[in-house]
Structure formats: C-alpha cells, structure tokens
Amino acid sequence: MEKSSSIMEDGEGRRKVVSFGAQGSENNSDIQGLGTVQHDHFHKGATNARYPALRRKKADIPPIDPEVIKHLEIHAHDVAFKVDQMMKSLSGTIQNMTALSVGYIQTYRDSVDSLGESVDMSIKGMYTLMARCEELDRSMQPIHSLAKQIREIKRTLEIFESICK
C-alpha cells in the first residue's frame, strides 16, 4: 500500500509525520531530531546544513493520495456552497434593512416637512393675531376717553347725591 506523508507540529512543539494510506487512515510517529527545532531558526537564515533532517530531495516528496484530494474538493465545494448561501442571505437581509431605512427616512422627511409647515402656519397665525390685537387696541382708543367721561359723570352724580341727602 502506497502512503503519503507530511510534517506537522503537535501542541507541545514536537514535530510529527502524518501518513495517509489509500483508505485515508492516519498514522503519527515522532521525527527524531526535530523536536528542538524552532520556527525562529527558519526565519533567521538557518541553512539545511545545520539541520540535515530538514533537507528534502525531489524523491522525498511523497505522492498525493487521490482520495484525499477528492475529499478536500468535496469539502471545498460544500464550504463554497455554504458561503454562497450565507452571502445570498446576507444580501437579502441588507436589502430589507435598506428598504426599511429608506422608509424611515421618508417618514422622517415627511414629518419634518409637515412640522415646518405647521410652524410656518403657527407663526403666520401669531402675526395675524398680533395685528388684530393692535387693530382692536386702536379701535378701543375712544373707549378710554368714554371711560374717562363716565368716571367724571359718576363723580358728578356722587356730588349731587351727597348734596341731596
């Protein structure tokens, strides 16, 4: 049975070889000499001469199991389908939210317009009332002189009454 393998790191910093058989089973075994290798050494210009276990030859690259590729492809299609469904759902939700926002904005605009018209009409009504009050005050000017004359008559009557008693 032909197996393919790759190097993986477990949670404790040790390197492992993961082998995939034709049936897709996995067999893990420790790689000797790689447990102490840190990722920082790779980024700081470490050479394969310092770590002979890391040297790879073209013949060292294992063949790829077609079943693993097929499984990955099916899984990728499933994920793509779910992402597509999520994007459609998100698009519909955003469209609904946009429609609601437009409705709220139109309602707000109409309310502001109506309020503006009401305030304008109220101001015009107030000016009209003030103008009528001024007209009434001007028309009442003769009443002030009449009230003065009535007080004078009343005072004169009181004088006559006091004389007659």
PDB file of N, CA, C and O in Angstrom, residues 81-99:
ATOM      1  N   PHE A  81     -20.493  26.354  -1.200  1.00  0.00           N
ATOM      2  CA  PHE A  81     -21.955  26.401  -1.281  1.00  0.00           C
ATOM      3  C   PHE A  81     -22.523  27.115  -0.050  1.00  0.00           C
ATOM      4  O   PHE A  81     -23.410  27.969  -0.180  1.00  0.00           O
ATOM      5  N   LYS A  82     -21.998  26.774   1.129  1.00  0.00           N
ATOM      6  CA  LYS A  82     -22.482  27.409   2.353  1.00  0.00           C
ATOM      7  C   LYS A  82     -22.157  28.901   2.376  1.00  0.00           C
ATOM      8  O   LYS A  82     -22.973  29.708   2.813  1.00  0.00           O
ATOM      9  N   VAL A  83     -20.976  29.266   1.897  1.00  0.00           N
ATOM     10  CA  VAL A  83     -20.609  30.691   1.826  1.00  0.00           C
ATOM     11  C   VAL A  83     -21.528  31.419   0.851  1.00  0.00           C
ATOM     12  O   VAL A  83     -21.986  32.536   1.124  1.00  0.00           O
ATOM     13  N   ASP A  84     -21.828  30.776  -0.287  1.00  0.00           N
ATOM     14  CA  ASP A  84     -22.728  31.376  -1.272  1.00  0.00           C
ATOM     15  C   ASP A  84     -24.117  31.586  -0.673  1.00  0.00           C
ATOM     16  O   ASP A  84     -24.721  32.653  -0.842  1.00  0.00           O
ATOM     17  N   GLN A  85     -24.629  30.576   0.049  1.00  0.00           N
ATOM     18  CA  GLN A  85     -25.939  30.701   0.687  1.00  0.00           C
ATOM     19  C   GLN A  85     -25.923  31.815   1.740  1.00  0.00           C
ATOM     20  O   GLN A  85     -26.870  32.595   1.836  1.00  0.00           O
ATOM     21  N   MET A  86     -24.845  31.879   2.505  1.00  0.00           N
ATOM     22  CA  MET A  86     -24.729  32.920   3.525  1.00  0.00           C
ATOM     23  C   MET A  86     -24.697  34.301   2.876  1.00  0.00           C
ATOM     24  O   MET A  86     -25.337  35.237   3.362  1.00  0.00           O
ATOM     25  N   MET A  87     -23.966  34.445   1.769  1.00  0.00           N
ATOM     26  CA  MET A  87     -23.885  35.736   1.082  1.00  0.00           C
ATOM     27  C   MET A  87     -25.249  36.131   0.514  1.00  0.00           C
ATOM     28  O   MET A  87     -25.631  37.308   0.573  1.00  0.00           O
ATOM     29  N   LYS A  88     -25.992  35.160  -0.032  1.00  0.00           N
ATOM     30  CA  LYS A  88     -27.343  35.465  -0.537  1.00  0.00           C
ATOM     31  C   LYS A  88     -28.246  35.907   0.598  1.00  0.00           C
ATOM     32  O   LYS A  88     -29.016  36.868   0.455  1.00  0.00           O
ATOM     33  N   SER A  89     -28.168  35.195   1.722  1.00  0.00           N
ATOM     34  CA  SER A  89     -28.982  35.560   2.878  1.00  0.00           C
ATOM     35  C   SER A  89     -28.603  36.943   3.388  1.00  0.00           C
ATOM     36  O   SER A  89     -29.468  37.767   3.688  1.00  0.00           O
ATOM     37  N   LEU A  90     -27.302  37.192   3.467  1.00  0.00           N
ATOM     38  CA  LEU A  90     -26.823  38.496   3.910  1.00  0.00           C
ATOM     39  C   LEU A  90     -27.265  39.601   2.963  1.00  0.00           C
ATOM     40  O   LEU A  90     -27.687  40.674   3.391  1.00  0.00           O
ATOM     41  N   SER A  91     -27.212  39.319   1.668  1.00  0.00           N
ATOM     42  CA  SER A  91     -27.645  40.302   0.675  1.00  0.00           C
ATOM     43  C   SER A  91     -29.127  40.620   0.845  1.00  0.00           C
ATOM     44  O   SER A  91     -29.531  41.791   0.824  1.00  0.00           O
ATOM     45  N   GLY A  92     -29.948  39.580   1.030  1.00  0.00           N
ATOM     46  CA  GLY A  92     -31.382  39.802   1.238  1.00  0.00           C
ATOM     47  C   GLY A  92     -31.648  40.594   2.505  1.00  0.00           C
ATOM     48  O   GLY A  92     -32.488  41.504   2.523  1.00  0.00           O
ATOM     49  N   THR A  93     -30.930  40.265   3.567  1.00  0.00           N
ATOM     50  CA  THR A  93     -31.102  40.981   4.833  1.00  0.00           C
ATOM     51  C   THR A  93     -30.703  42.444   4.684  1.00  0.00           C
ATOM     52  O   THR A  93     -31.405  43.337   5.162  1.00  0.00           O
ATOM     53  N   ILE A  94     -29.603  42.694   4.001  1.00  0.00           N
ATOM     54  CA  ILE A  94     -29.157  44.083   3.792  1.00  0.00           C
ATOM     55  C   ILE A  94     -30.161  44.843   2.935  1.00  0.00           C
ATOM     56  O   ILE A  94     -30.441  46.017   3.194  1.00  0.00           O
ATOM     57  N   GLN A  95     -30.725  44.188   1.915  1.00  0.00           N
ATOM     58  CA  GLN A  95     -31.733  44.850   1.078  1.00  0.00           C
ATOM     59  C   GLN A  95     -32.957  45.208   1.911  1.00  0.00           C
ATOM     60  O   GLN A  95     -33.514  46.304   1.773  1.00  0.00           O
ATOM     61  N   ASN A  96     -33.397  44.277   2.782  1.00  0.00           N
ATOM     62  CA  ASN A  96     -34.543  44.571   3.645  1.00  0.00           C
ATOM     63  C   ASN A  96     -34.237  45.723   4.600  1.00  0.00           C
ATOM     64  O   ASN A  96     -35.081  46.605   4.810  1.00  0.00           O
ATOM     65  N   MET A  97     -33.037  45.712   5.165  1.00  0.00           N
ATOM     66  CA  MET A  97     -32.652  46.793   6.065  1.00  0.00           C
ATOM     67  C   MET A  97     -32.592  48.128   5.328  1.00  0.00           C
ATOM     68  O   MET A  97     -32.999  49.164   5.863  1.00  0.00           O
ATOM     69  N   THR A  98     -32.101  48.092   4.091  1.00  0.00           N
ATOM     70  CA  THR A  98     -32.029  49.313   3.283  1.00  0.00           C
ATOM     71  C   THR A  98     -33.427  49.841   2.988  1.00  0.00           C
ATOM     72  O   THR A  98     -33.678  51.045   3.078  1.00  0.00           O
ATOM     73  N   ALA A  99     -34.339  48.918   2.627  1.00  0.00           N
ATOM     74  CA  ALA A  99     -35.716  49.336   2.340  1.00  0.00           C
ATOM     75  C   ALA A  99     -36.357  49.951   3.588  1.00  0.00           C
ATOM     76  O   ALA A  99     -37.044  50.981   3.495  1.00  0.00           O
TER      77      ALA A  99
END
